[in-house]
Amino acid sequence: MTSTHGGHHGTGHGQPTGTGERRNGFGIAALVLGIVGVLLFWTAFGGIVLGLLAVVFGVLGFRRGRRGVATNGTMAVIGTVLGALTLVVSSVLLALGVAVINSDEFKSYQDCIEHANSQSERQDCARDFDREVDER
């Protein structure tokens, strides 16, 4: 009986006989997590967590492909690369965000906003903050 998956002769359920069950789950997971991570790189969860998971699953999927247990080694590599890029970009953004929040200029801005009594005073705080950052 011929299955509809890749022209393998098998059980009719998409599983080839004689070569064992293909275990492509890690490669698929890596690619999906890598793509979602790229879309959500600007969030800590999307960039760091999903990127890290994509790298881990991608490496595992690639190793399965090299052993001949999986058929989607390329998919796993693509997921790994996307995950690594997402992880790096998200980590840089997070570091920049922490640096801004811990800066003296931001602390002055927060203090100014807390003591502002009107919208125009808050706008003055924002202008002062922008100026201080630009001078840096």
Tab-separated table of C-alpha atoms in Angstrom:
chain	number	residue	atom	x	y	z
A	1	MET	CA	0.000	0.000	0.000
A	2	THR	CA	1.363	3.445	-0.848
A	3	SER	CA	0.948	6.280	1.625
A	4	THR	CA	0.278	9.862	0.629
A	5	HIS	CA	3.374	11.111	2.471
A	6	GLY	CA	6.456	11.359	0.284
A	7	GLY	CA	5.752	8.293	-1.785
A	8	HIS	CA	7.060	5.851	0.851
A	9	HIS	CA	5.735	2.349	0.907
A	10	GLY	CA	4.388	1.978	4.379
A	11	THR	CA	1.483	1.305	6.609
A	12	GLY	CA	-0.896	3.783	5.040
A	13	HIS	CA	-0.506	6.070	8.016
A	14	GLY	CA	2.428	8.089	6.661
A	15	GLN	CA	5.052	5.994	8.416
A	16	PRO	CA	7.668	4.242	6.304
A	17	THR	CA	8.356	0.609	6.988
A	18	GLY	CA	11.848	-0.762	7.401
A	19	THR	CA	13.405	2.606	8.323
A	20	GLY	CA	11.531	3.164	11.580
A	21	GLU	CA	9.354	6.044	12.592
A	22	ARG	CA	10.576	9.502	11.575
A	23	ARG	CA	10.857	11.790	14.561
A	24	ASN	CA	10.569	15.307	13.122
A	25	GLY	CA	8.941	16.988	16.118
A	26	PHE	CA	12.036	18.842	17.329
A	27	GLY	CA	12.765	20.351	13.910
A	28	ILE	CA	9.163	21.463	13.479
A	29	ALA	CA	9.068	22.895	17.004
A	30	ALA	CA	12.342	24.757	16.393
A	31	LEU	CA	11.047	26.361	13.205
A	32	VAL	CA	7.693	27.357	14.701
A	33	LEU	CA	9.303	28.745	17.874
A	34	GLY	CA	11.936	30.565	15.791
A	35	ILE	CA	9.291	32.220	13.613
A	36	VAL	CA	7.100	33.204	16.579
A	37	GLY	CA	10.209	34.451	18.390
A	38	VAL	CA	11.110	36.666	15.414
A	39	LEU	CA	7.612	38.132	15.482
A	40	LEU	CA	7.776	38.758	19.236
A	41	PHE	CA	11.493	39.613	19.600
A	42	TRP	CA	10.677	42.918	21.297
A	43	THR	CA	9.212	41.093	24.328
A	44	ALA	CA	11.293	39.248	26.919
A	45	PHE	CA	9.140	36.139	26.552
A	46	GLY	CA	9.074	36.173	22.777
A	47	GLY	CA	12.693	36.988	22.258
A	48	ILE	CA	14.535	35.285	25.049
A	49	VAL	CA	12.341	32.348	26.047
A	50	LEU	CA	11.119	31.375	22.580
A	51	GLY	CA	14.527	32.064	21.046
A	52	LEU	CA	16.245	29.838	23.583
A	53	LEU	CA	13.683	27.070	23.107
A	54	ALA	CA	14.079	27.298	19.316
A	55	VAL	CA	17.850	26.889	19.667
A	56	VAL	CA	17.516	23.894	22.002
A	57	PHE	CA	14.889	22.125	19.869
A	58	GLY	CA	16.790	23.001	16.705
A	59	VAL	CA	20.013	21.429	17.954
A	60	LEU	CA	18.133	18.322	19.068
A	61	GLY	CA	16.321	18.152	15.715
A	62	PHE	CA	19.540	18.616	13.764
A	63	ARG	CA	21.200	15.809	15.722
A	64	ARG	CA	18.245	13.527	14.981
A	65	GLY	CA	18.591	14.400	11.304
A	66	ARG	CA	22.307	13.546	11.321
A	67	ARG	CA	21.552	10.182	12.911
A	68	GLY	CA	18.943	9.518	10.221
A	69	VAL	CA	16.091	9.416	12.708
A	70	ALA	CA	14.509	12.625	11.341
A	71	THR	CA	14.141	13.943	7.808
A	72	ASN	CA	13.952	17.663	8.528
A	73	GLY	CA	17.484	18.602	9.550
A	74	THR	CA	17.381	21.726	7.374
A	75	MET	CA	14.179	22.857	9.065
A	76	ALA	CA	15.860	22.368	12.436
A	77	VAL	CA	18.872	24.444	11.339
A	78	ILE	CA	16.630	27.275	10.118
A	79	GLY	CA	14.742	27.211	13.437
A	80	THR	CA	18.049	27.287	15.319
A	81	VAL	CA	19.320	30.283	13.339
A	82	LEU	CA	16.049	32.193	13.777
A	83	GLY	CA	16.046	31.387	17.485
A	84	ALA	CA	19.661	32.499	17.920
A	85	LEU	CA	19.058	35.782	16.069
A	86	THR	CA	15.936	36.412	18.114
A	87	LEU	CA	17.803	35.636	21.327
A	88	VAL	CA	20.663	38.013	20.486
A	89	VAL	CA	18.475	40.925	19.340
A	90	SER	CA	16.100	40.563	22.283
A	91	SER	CA	19.007	40.394	24.749
A	92	VAL	CA	20.517	43.590	23.305
A	93	LEU	CA	17.145	45.370	23.517
A	94	LEU	CA	16.683	44.187	27.093
A	95	ALA	CA	20.176	45.407	28.057
A	96	LEU	CA	19.503	48.792	26.456
A	97	GLY	CA	16.172	49.052	28.251
A	98	VAL	CA	17.743	48.252	31.609
A	99	ALA	CA	20.499	50.797	30.943
A	100	VAL	CA	17.937	53.506	30.179
A	101	ILE	CA	15.811	52.704	33.216
A	102	ASN	CA	18.869	52.750	35.492
A	103	SER	CA	20.226	56.006	34.031
A	104	ASP	CA	20.347	59.233	35.990
A	105	GLU	CA	18.376	60.958	33.221
A	106	PHE	CA	15.477	58.517	33.604
A	107	LYS	CA	15.496	58.871	37.392
A	108	SER	CA	15.335	62.663	36.988
A	109	TYR	CA	12.463	62.230	34.527
A	110	GLN	CA	10.545	60.009	36.964
A	111	ASP	CA	11.076	62.505	39.782
A	112	CYS	CA	9.927	65.346	37.538
A	113	ILE	CA	6.759	63.455	36.506
A	114	GLU	CA	5.916	62.643	40.133
A	115	HIS	CA	6.029	66.350	41.038
A	116	ALA	CA	4.281	67.650	37.915
A	117	ASN	CA	0.847	69.088	38.583
A	118	SER	CA	-0.339	69.659	35.026
A	119	GLN	CA	-0.081	68.251	31.538
A	120	SER	CA	2.178	71.101	30.453
A	121	GLU	CA	4.588	70.345	33.321
A	122	ARG	CA	4.668	66.668	32.259
A	123	GLN	CA	5.452	67.766	28.712
A	124	ASP	CA	8.280	69.932	30.063
A	125	CYS	CA	9.614	66.856	31.881
A	126	ALA	CA	9.572	64.885	28.623
A	127	ARG	CA	11.360	67.682	26.751
A	128	ASP	CA	14.013	67.921	29.475
A	129	PHE	CA	14.525	64.162	29.370
A	130	ASP	CA	14.888	64.177	25.578
A	131	ARG	CA	17.397	67.008	25.791
A	132	GLU	CA	19.449	65.265	28.496
A	133	VAL	CA	19.539	62.025	26.505
A	134	ASP	CA	20.536	63.855	23.318
A	135	GLU	CA	23.376	65.652	25.138
A	136	ARG	CA	24.712	62.340	26.397
